[in-house]
XYZ file of C-alpha atoms in Angstrom:
590
model
C 0.000 0.000 0.000
C 1.381 3.364 -1.043
C 1.972 5.874 1.731
C -0.784 8.517 1.875
C 0.171 11.960 0.595
C -0.947 14.703 2.957
C -0.999 18.503 2.726
C -0.847 20.552 5.922
C -1.857 24.203 6.334
C -1.638 26.753 9.144
C -4.283 29.246 10.318
C -6.659 29.865 7.414
C -8.592 32.857 8.857
C -11.274 32.290 6.219
C -8.915 32.889 3.269
C -10.234 29.864 1.388
C -9.699 31.312 -2.099
C -5.992 31.788 -1.472
C -5.648 28.465 0.333
C -7.331 26.357 -2.321
C -5.596 28.197 -5.176
C -2.279 27.210 -3.586
C -3.539 23.668 -2.935
C -4.535 23.214 -6.572
C -1.156 24.509 -7.714
C 0.745 22.125 -5.439
C -1.580 19.261 -6.328
C -0.921 19.853 -10.024
C 2.858 20.080 -9.696
C 3.559 17.464 -7.008
C 0.292 15.599 -6.469
C -2.097 14.043 -6.354
C -2.613 14.454 -2.602
C -5.147 12.524 -0.569
C -6.218 15.159 1.949
C -5.560 18.565 3.487
C -5.388 19.048 7.270
C -5.665 22.606 8.625
C -4.437 23.660 12.072
C -4.991 26.927 13.923
C -7.999 29.203 13.364
C -10.028 28.128 10.336
C -12.883 30.648 10.376
C -12.546 34.311 9.310
C -11.046 36.810 11.736
C -13.130 39.675 10.317
C -16.609 40.035 8.734
C -15.044 41.202 5.472
C -13.994 37.641 4.641
C -17.322 36.051 5.525
C -18.810 36.121 2.018
C -15.768 34.343 0.568
C -15.938 31.745 3.327
C -19.679 31.120 2.994
C -19.364 30.610 -0.765
C -17.670 27.297 0.028
C -19.919 26.365 2.952
C -23.059 26.949 0.893
C -21.748 25.207 -2.220
C -21.201 28.139 -4.594
C -17.477 27.347 -4.635
C -16.025 23.838 -4.454
C -13.453 22.416 -2.045
C -10.874 20.682 -4.300
C -9.907 17.748 -2.049
C -10.958 16.268 1.319
C -10.162 18.970 3.896
C -10.198 18.583 7.688
C -10.001 21.460 10.183
C -9.836 21.853 13.970
C -9.818 25.624 14.628
C -13.548 25.935 15.236
C -13.647 29.609 16.242
C -13.891 32.953 14.494
C -16.582 34.921 12.652
C -19.732 32.845 11.956
C -18.270 29.713 13.565
C -21.176 29.160 16.031
C -23.807 29.506 13.304
C -22.083 27.237 10.775
C -21.107 24.594 13.312
C -24.467 24.580 15.045
C -26.163 23.893 11.714
C -23.710 21.081 10.972
C -24.266 19.527 14.408
C -28.003 19.214 13.734
C -27.531 17.557 10.352
C -28.868 13.992 10.602
C -25.821 12.713 8.701
C -23.587 14.018 11.498
C -25.405 12.402 14.415
C -23.918 9.483 16.310
C -20.342 8.493 16.954
C -18.441 10.662 14.461
C -14.694 10.713 15.029
C -13.608 11.234 11.443
C -15.199 14.634 10.985
C -18.633 16.213 10.705
C -19.522 17.228 7.157
C -19.815 20.990 6.644
C -20.157 20.708 2.888
C -18.752 18.405 0.224
C -15.063 17.668 0.990
C -14.998 19.880 4.114
C -14.948 18.151 7.517
C -14.950 19.568 11.032
C -12.929 17.611 13.592
C -15.060 18.503 16.573
C -13.770 18.465 20.142
C -11.102 15.825 20.279
C -10.596 12.257 19.197
C -8.747 9.787 17.074
C -9.476 8.157 13.739
C -7.705 6.212 11.033
C -6.917 7.719 7.625
C -5.408 5.344 5.064
C -3.490 3.504 7.765
C -2.427 6.627 9.685
C -3.773 7.358 13.176
C -4.924 10.980 13.373
C -5.274 12.435 16.885
C -6.727 15.924 17.282
C -7.850 18.448 19.868
C -9.893 21.343 18.530
C -10.169 24.927 19.737
C -8.252 26.946 22.314
C -7.562 26.396 25.986
C -10.334 27.889 28.109
C -11.885 27.328 31.519
C -15.118 29.036 30.471
C -17.933 26.893 29.164
C -18.469 27.496 25.463
C -20.163 25.248 22.952
C -17.581 25.804 20.215
C -13.977 26.919 19.943
C -12.526 25.692 23.252
C -11.137 22.570 24.872
C -10.836 21.726 28.550
C -8.460 19.751 30.733
C -10.903 16.851 30.503
C -9.648 16.240 26.966
C -6.662 14.336 28.328
C -6.436 11.623 25.718
C -6.055 13.626 22.555
C -3.476 15.950 21.117
C -4.288 19.124 19.248
C -2.154 21.131 16.883
C -1.331 23.993 19.230
C 2.271 25.069 19.836
C 3.120 23.318 23.129
C 5.095 25.027 25.868
C 8.669 23.734 25.738
C 8.868 22.410 22.190
C 12.023 24.478 21.527
C 13.835 22.993 24.546
C 16.989 21.135 23.441
C 16.488 22.377 19.885
C 19.262 23.990 17.898
C 18.991 27.666 18.898
C 20.180 28.801 15.507
C 17.052 27.320 13.947
C 14.502 28.565 16.486
C 12.521 31.639 15.347
C 12.199 34.302 18.013
C 8.408 33.983 17.928
C 8.628 30.265 18.742
C 10.376 30.982 22.025
C 7.561 33.276 23.138
C 5.477 31.272 25.624
C 2.340 33.414 25.236
C -0.518 31.458 23.738
C 1.056 28.135 24.672
C -0.585 25.580 26.917
C 1.768 23.454 29.058
C -0.937 20.793 29.249
C -0.289 20.098 25.558
C 3.341 19.349 26.365
C 2.143 16.768 28.852
C -0.131 15.185 26.264
C 2.578 15.084 23.592
C 5.000 13.457 26.023
C 2.392 10.793 26.784
C 1.089 10.135 23.266
C 4.457 10.320 21.495
C 3.189 11.072 17.970
C 5.434 10.616 14.957
C 4.320 14.039 13.679
C 3.015 16.991 15.669
C 1.568 19.823 13.576
C 0.746 23.225 15.083
C -0.484 26.650 14.107
C -1.459 29.889 15.927
C 2.090 31.363 16.112
C 2.062 32.673 12.525
C 5.554 31.312 11.862
C 7.047 28.375 10.020
C 9.252 26.226 12.232
C 10.472 22.705 11.443
C 12.188 21.466 14.595
C 14.848 18.746 14.507
C 13.385 15.290 15.208
C 13.523 14.305 18.869
C 13.600 10.942 20.596
C 10.846 9.767 22.949
C 11.082 8.122 26.335
C 9.923 4.479 26.203
C 9.420 4.554 22.435
C 11.732 3.672 19.530
C 10.469 6.267 17.032
C 11.217 9.968 16.829
C 8.729 12.849 16.746
C 8.859 15.614 14.155
C 7.342 18.956 15.161
C 6.141 21.322 12.461
C 4.737 24.816 13.051
C 2.974 26.491 10.120
C 2.345 30.168 9.423
C -1.084 31.539 8.558
C -2.452 31.599 5.014
C -1.470 34.879 3.310
C 0.759 36.027 6.173
C 2.547 39.355 5.449
C 6.019 37.907 6.142
C 5.523 35.361 3.337
C 6.363 32.500 5.677
C 5.476 28.986 4.618
C 1.836 28.146 5.336
C 1.477 24.864 3.434
C 3.604 21.747 3.715
C 3.480 18.236 2.262
C 4.271 14.948 4.012
C 3.938 11.323 2.993
C 4.385 9.219 6.146
C 4.400 5.450 5.846
C 1.819 3.937 8.224
C 3.623 2.456 11.218
C 1.636 -0.774 10.908
C 3.401 -1.482 7.595
C 6.928 -0.693 8.827
C 9.466 -3.125 10.223
C 10.979 -2.592 13.667
C 14.277 -1.482 12.134
C 12.534 1.012 9.839
C 10.483 2.686 12.536
C 13.437 2.912 14.946
C 15.777 4.752 12.560
C 17.382 7.661 14.429
C 18.203 10.692 12.210
C 21.681 12.153 12.662
C 20.281 15.513 13.827
C 17.839 14.032 16.379
C 17.805 15.558 19.861
C 16.581 14.313 23.210
C 12.935 14.854 24.052
C 12.147 18.469 25.018
C 9.709 17.214 27.670
C 11.943 15.211 30.022
C 13.650 17.878 32.136
C 12.859 17.533 35.845
C 11.847 21.163 36.149
C 9.535 20.783 33.170
C 7.913 17.701 34.663
C 7.421 19.479 37.970
C 5.829 22.458 36.263
C 3.451 20.251 34.307
C 2.272 18.606 37.508
C 1.395 22.035 38.861
C -0.992 22.792 36.003
C -4.323 23.519 37.616
C -7.151 21.374 36.343
C -9.890 23.496 34.881
C -13.381 23.406 36.364
C -15.272 20.242 35.550
C -18.391 22.169 34.615
C -16.839 23.559 31.440
C -19.009 22.824 28.429
C -16.064 21.389 26.535
C -16.458 19.263 23.455
C -14.958 16.189 25.078
C -13.390 13.644 22.890
C -15.563 10.605 22.618
C -19.291 11.284 22.665
C -21.102 12.740 19.694
C -24.766 12.066 20.297
C -27.955 13.959 19.548
C -28.944 14.699 23.157
C -32.243 16.505 22.643
C -34.693 15.404 25.296
C -37.778 15.952 23.153
C -38.651 14.030 20.021
C -39.013 16.500 17.175
C -41.873 16.599 14.756
C -40.929 14.679 11.616
C -41.811 16.093 8.230
C -45.533 16.778 7.846
C -46.454 14.973 11.043
C -46.893 11.482 9.648
C -44.405 9.891 12.049
C -45.486 7.388 14.687
C -45.873 8.323 18.349
C -43.272 6.444 20.423
C -45.336 6.721 23.613
C -48.479 5.331 21.985
C -46.717 2.448 20.229
C -44.898 1.497 23.429
C -47.713 1.850 26.005
C -50.968 2.053 24.059
C -51.723 5.605 25.208
C -50.334 9.122 24.890
C -50.881 11.930 27.423
C -50.845 14.544 24.640
C -53.967 13.073 23.072
C -55.099 15.044 20.036
C -52.337 17.620 20.680
C -49.681 15.061 19.768
C -47.832 15.765 16.512
C -47.412 12.058 15.782
C -49.760 9.327 14.652
C -51.462 6.993 17.145
C -51.492 3.986 14.847
C -53.238 0.914 16.266
C -51.801 -1.427 13.619
C -48.235 -0.465 14.575
C -49.093 -0.773 18.256
C -50.388 -4.288 17.608
C -47.241 -5.222 15.658
C -45.121 -4.096 18.599
C -47.228 -6.241 20.949
C -46.498 -9.204 18.688
C -42.780 -8.737 19.150
C -41.844 -6.623 16.130
C -38.781 -4.409 16.634
C -39.696 -0.864 17.716
C -36.901 0.678 15.611
C -38.248 -1.125 12.566
C -41.706 0.368 13.170
C -40.561 3.906 13.990
C -37.547 4.314 11.693
C -38.112 1.682 9.030
C -34.905 -0.143 9.956
C -33.042 -1.648 12.895
C -29.314 -0.983 13.353
C -28.704 -3.429 16.203
C -28.136 -6.386 13.900
C -27.527 -9.616 15.774
C -27.899 -7.893 19.136
C -31.603 -7.241 18.520
C -33.793 -10.161 19.605
C -37.053 -8.677 18.285
C -38.722 -9.630 15.022
C -37.921 -7.839 11.795
C -40.955 -8.834 9.761
C -44.565 -7.761 10.202
C -46.612 -10.448 11.915
C -50.149 -11.582 11.079
C -52.647 -12.237 13.839
C -53.193 -15.925 13.148
C -49.578 -16.879 13.584
C -48.469 -14.456 16.297
C -50.548 -13.807 19.415
C -49.815 -10.576 21.324
C -46.657 -10.428 23.400
C -47.009 -11.432 26.995
C -44.896 -10.671 29.975
C -41.483 -12.318 29.725
C -41.553 -15.674 31.452
C -45.204 -16.432 30.642
C -45.825 -19.890 29.280
C -45.461 -20.785 25.627
C -44.522 -17.226 24.629
C -41.255 -17.640 26.509
C -40.580 -20.829 24.600
C -41.280 -19.120 21.273
C -39.051 -16.173 22.119
C -36.307 -18.539 23.308
C -36.227 -20.216 19.924
C -35.552 -16.875 18.269
C -33.176 -15.450 20.897
C -29.445 -15.141 20.240
C -28.636 -15.816 23.911
C -30.905 -18.734 24.847
C -28.909 -21.973 24.978
C -31.888 -23.846 23.550
C -32.089 -21.547 20.537
C -30.787 -22.684 17.149
C -29.434 -19.142 16.773
C -27.068 -19.299 19.752
C -23.378 -19.252 18.773
C -22.284 -21.969 21.142
C -18.649 -21.851 20.039
C -18.312 -18.531 21.945
C -19.281 -20.064 25.312
C -16.468 -20.234 27.874
C -18.268 -21.386 31.043
C -21.721 -22.690 32.041
C -23.160 -22.623 35.564
C -26.570 -23.311 37.066
C -28.127 -19.898 36.413
C -25.555 -18.021 34.340
C -23.185 -18.768 31.525
C -20.249 -16.758 30.150
C -19.362 -16.200 26.507
C -16.916 -14.062 24.607
C -18.649 -11.114 22.968
C -19.531 -11.186 19.299
C -17.511 -8.361 17.747
C -15.507 -7.749 20.936
C -14.350 -4.274 21.911
C -11.062 -5.733 23.157
C -9.542 -9.156 23.623
C -11.297 -11.133 26.393
C -14.487 -9.036 26.268
C -16.918 -11.261 28.199
C -20.713 -11.438 28.479
C -22.336 -12.873 31.624
C -25.786 -14.121 30.561
C -28.714 -15.626 32.517
C -29.536 -19.109 31.246
C -33.249 -18.383 31.581
C -34.774 -16.015 29.019
C -34.976 -12.944 31.275
C -34.745 -9.217 30.418
C -32.208 -8.199 33.091
C -30.044 -9.645 35.846
C -32.355 -8.265 38.539
C -35.192 -10.523 37.384
C -33.471 -13.560 38.892
C -34.178 -14.185 42.541
C -31.724 -12.579 44.940
C -30.759 -16.043 46.187
C -28.919 -16.610 42.894
C -26.646 -13.601 43.411
C -23.957 -15.802 44.985
C -23.274 -17.462 41.626
C -22.910 -14.056 39.975
C -20.533 -12.997 42.760
C -18.315 -16.030 42.165
C -18.158 -15.300 38.432
C -17.423 -11.641 39.135
C -14.556 -12.435 41.502
C -13.045 -15.025 39.171
C -13.113 -12.695 36.172
C -11.612 -9.865 38.224
C -8.735 -12.098 39.301
C -8.233 -13.381 35.752
C -7.837 -9.828 34.454
C -5.725 -8.602 37.377
C -3.259 -11.414 36.663
C -2.847 -9.791 33.249
C -2.354 -6.211 34.564
C -5.933 -5.307 33.709
C -9.072 -4.308 35.584
C -12.654 -5.235 34.751
C -15.402 -2.712 34.011
C -18.922 -4.176 34.160
C -22.059 -2.584 32.740
C -25.636 -3.483 31.832
C -28.339 -1.649 29.917
C -31.779 -2.559 31.279
C -34.600 -1.733 28.896
C -38.020 -3.053 27.955
C -36.575 -3.511 24.496
C -33.903 -5.912 25.768
C -35.454 -9.377 25.851
C -32.460 -11.364 27.171
C -30.067 -9.794 29.643
C -26.318 -9.623 29.159
C -23.909 -8.142 31.688
C -20.812 -6.964 29.831
C -17.336 -7.325 31.333
C -14.623 -5.338 29.548
C -10.954 -5.388 30.654
C -9.006 -2.123 30.605
C -5.283 -1.641 31.313
C -4.596 -1.099 35.009
C -2.872 2.173 34.088
C -6.193 3.535 32.764
C -8.456 2.227 35.527
C -8.423 5.404 37.621
C -9.784 7.428 34.689
C -12.854 5.236 34.150
C -15.330 7.009 36.494
C -14.346 10.459 35.185
C -14.802 9.330 31.589
C -18.276 7.892 32.306
C -19.348 11.014 34.193
C -18.065 13.304 31.458
C -19.831 11.281 28.767
C -23.143 11.381 30.634
C -22.797 15.114 31.224
C -22.106 15.641 27.536
C -25.489 14.044 26.849
C -27.318 16.093 29.462
C -27.492 13.389 32.148
C -25.942 13.034 35.596
C -24.830 9.665 36.934
C -25.505 8.663 40.536
C -22.342 7.371 42.209
C -21.981 5.145 45.276
C -18.988 3.111 46.464
C -19.118 -0.295 48.174
C -16.535 -2.675 49.575
C -18.055 -5.869 48.152
C -20.183 -6.904 45.215
C -23.060 -8.308 47.288
C -23.661 -4.880 48.812
C -23.433 -3.332 45.339
C -26.034 -5.710 43.949
C -28.391 -5.183 46.892
C -28.197 -1.436 46.425
C -28.675 -1.711 42.654
C -31.913 -3.601 43.215
C -33.209 -0.660 45.248
C -32.353 1.733 42.402
C -33.899 -0.335 39.625
C -37.396 0.748 38.561
C -39.270 -1.521 36.163
C -41.043 1.497 34.659
C -37.796 3.155 33.488
C -34.778 2.188 31.483
C -31.713 1.770 33.646
C -27.959 1.876 33.022
C -25.332 0.931 35.558
C -21.601 0.381 35.507
C -19.206 -1.016 38.078
C -15.778 0.595 37.834
C -12.502 -0.882 39.139
C -12.446 0.907 42.511
C -15.814 -0.597 43.494
C -17.900 2.461 42.646
C -21.305 1.908 41.064
C -22.534 4.492 38.537
C -26.252 4.462 37.752
C -28.708 6.333 35.576
C -32.487 5.997 35.274
C -33.744 7.021 31.844
C -37.375 7.786 31.035
C -38.739 5.806 28.132
C -39.205 8.942 26.036
C -35.600 10.083 26.513
C -32.911 9.281 23.975
C -30.055 7.234 25.348
C -27.695 4.974 23.355
C -28.030 1.291 24.193
C -24.275 0.913 23.561
C -23.304 3.774 25.898
C -20.976 1.648 28.055
C -19.116 0.253 25.071
C -18.807 3.630 23.350
C -17.400 5.280 26.476
C -14.754 2.579 26.930
C -13.900 2.706 23.221
C -13.129 6.374 23.734
C -11.101 5.774 26.883
C -8.991 3.190 25.050
C -8.483 5.426 21.985
C -10.266 3.022 19.677
C -13.457 4.890 18.706
C -13.807 2.908 15.479
C -14.500 -0.178 17.639
C -17.484 1.411 19.395
C -19.707 -0.387 16.901
C -19.424 -4.169 17.316
C -20.019 -4.613 13.595
C -16.595 -3.066 12.958
C -14.977 -5.766 15.108
C -16.243 -8.970 13.551
C -13.973 -12.020 13.588
C -14.107 -15.193 11.566
C -15.467 -18.283 13.283
C -11.945 -19.705 13.335
C -10.628 -16.570 15.074
C -13.492 -16.665 17.575
C -12.888 -20.344 18.344
C -9.182 -19.708 18.860
C -9.942 -16.800 21.215
C -12.319 -18.990 23.237
C -9.746 -21.775 23.594
C -7.089 -19.284 24.671
C -9.399 -17.751 27.286
C -10.550 -21.109 28.633
C -6.952 -22.260 29.016
C -6.084 -19.218 31.125
C -9.360 -19.286 33.057
C -9.655 -22.997 33.879
C -7.990 -22.703 37.313
C -10.309 -19.823 38.254
C -13.574 -20.980 36.663
C -16.136 -21.481 39.478
C -18.185 -23.719 37.194
């Protein structure tokens, strides 16, 4: 695979005509290039340039190649970005850019995505402790790196090559230095200083590769400094160990390893947690009220789900009895409301309309022959022909364990009730001891591998067979788990309830007191024994895969938030099961 060819540009300040004229010239003489990445302020710095800028946003002028930007501040930024945020195509887990117009993508907040084999990490906006919807980042964005000139980058550099402006610490954020030292990128691109500065490569502590820092001037700067630069880095995944560890003759030591620098970084005051920062991993539509769709011919969620609607004739949605009846016969609610279901194999509801003769109305889970019928269709019932038995790693009296289909990480485990039940609280409390033994065994299994387990369950009327997910995270990241969950919930407009216990039995007893059958319910158990809970009204939007998506962000693998991106062959799954069972056999309580 050929190395991707990338163009880089400094602060644009809305000068898109000049930028793209230069891009087309370079593309013609030295291209073709695959993409353009812009650092620093992208939006205009004065109203005079707004018309030129909006010509591209509104489609009157064309963007010549895929362009990504992070500097989401300047004239008209709130209006343009707010409109883009509401675009249905930009909803959900979008790490690789929100579309502004054709070929123009906004890297919102912070995150990481893959581009032709390269890992792109970004942090958008400027450092600020004041809550703003656009244009700022907060200290909570600890796992991403933005293109802002970090404090200290000129340390240990050849002084003859350092521009005077680069040594000026104003406008620099020492927290970025800390992030760069931790992430150790191969390339670090920055703007905002209005200078061009290509620092000598520097070595990294505990890493074999060097980092190359590149500062770019602004487009059309009066000093005629370089504002566009081309690179063609070979993806590290295709390089041999000897290739990636090559040390250039002019390489220096890392600028971030002095003791005094480390001490100063530790003194950086964490910004207030109530900042409305665009944190790195959660990109949901968090509106609490379902909007009217089109001319009002959409179906009323409340009516389909319960058979009644408190709005009555004032409701903007249809109260369709046929759809209500289909839902009672077990047809997927997403299929009825949206016309499609995106859960795939994880959805245990029906995806075809049912006729009355063949399908009596749904009854309460656990009631007679209906349970038997549902069990035959369920992906998790051991008696079902649909169960993927090759994923099973342990079977007990009331629970069994299986490796997850499309795992987030290696050894991602599901703890599943053998009986066809909608949540783990439906089982009698006397069976909790078996769950405790499984919990303790899995914790020990992961701790022996320098990992900690995070457990979570989504309890919903739309979940027909419970599954308690157990995801291992590196021990070094365990302390960050509660903060990440809390920040993600806050981003969506929710607040998690937190309570810490010394043992799992006390946790489970307390959880039973929090669980309300009339509401959806999310809970997570984090490594220090803290339980995080959230009750969600049935008319509130909340992602069923919230726990997985949060951990995908924590582990810098947002592309794996969707299990469908993580599918393995049956041979790979079988091998993973055998490997797990071999390591778990001495700990397996079953």
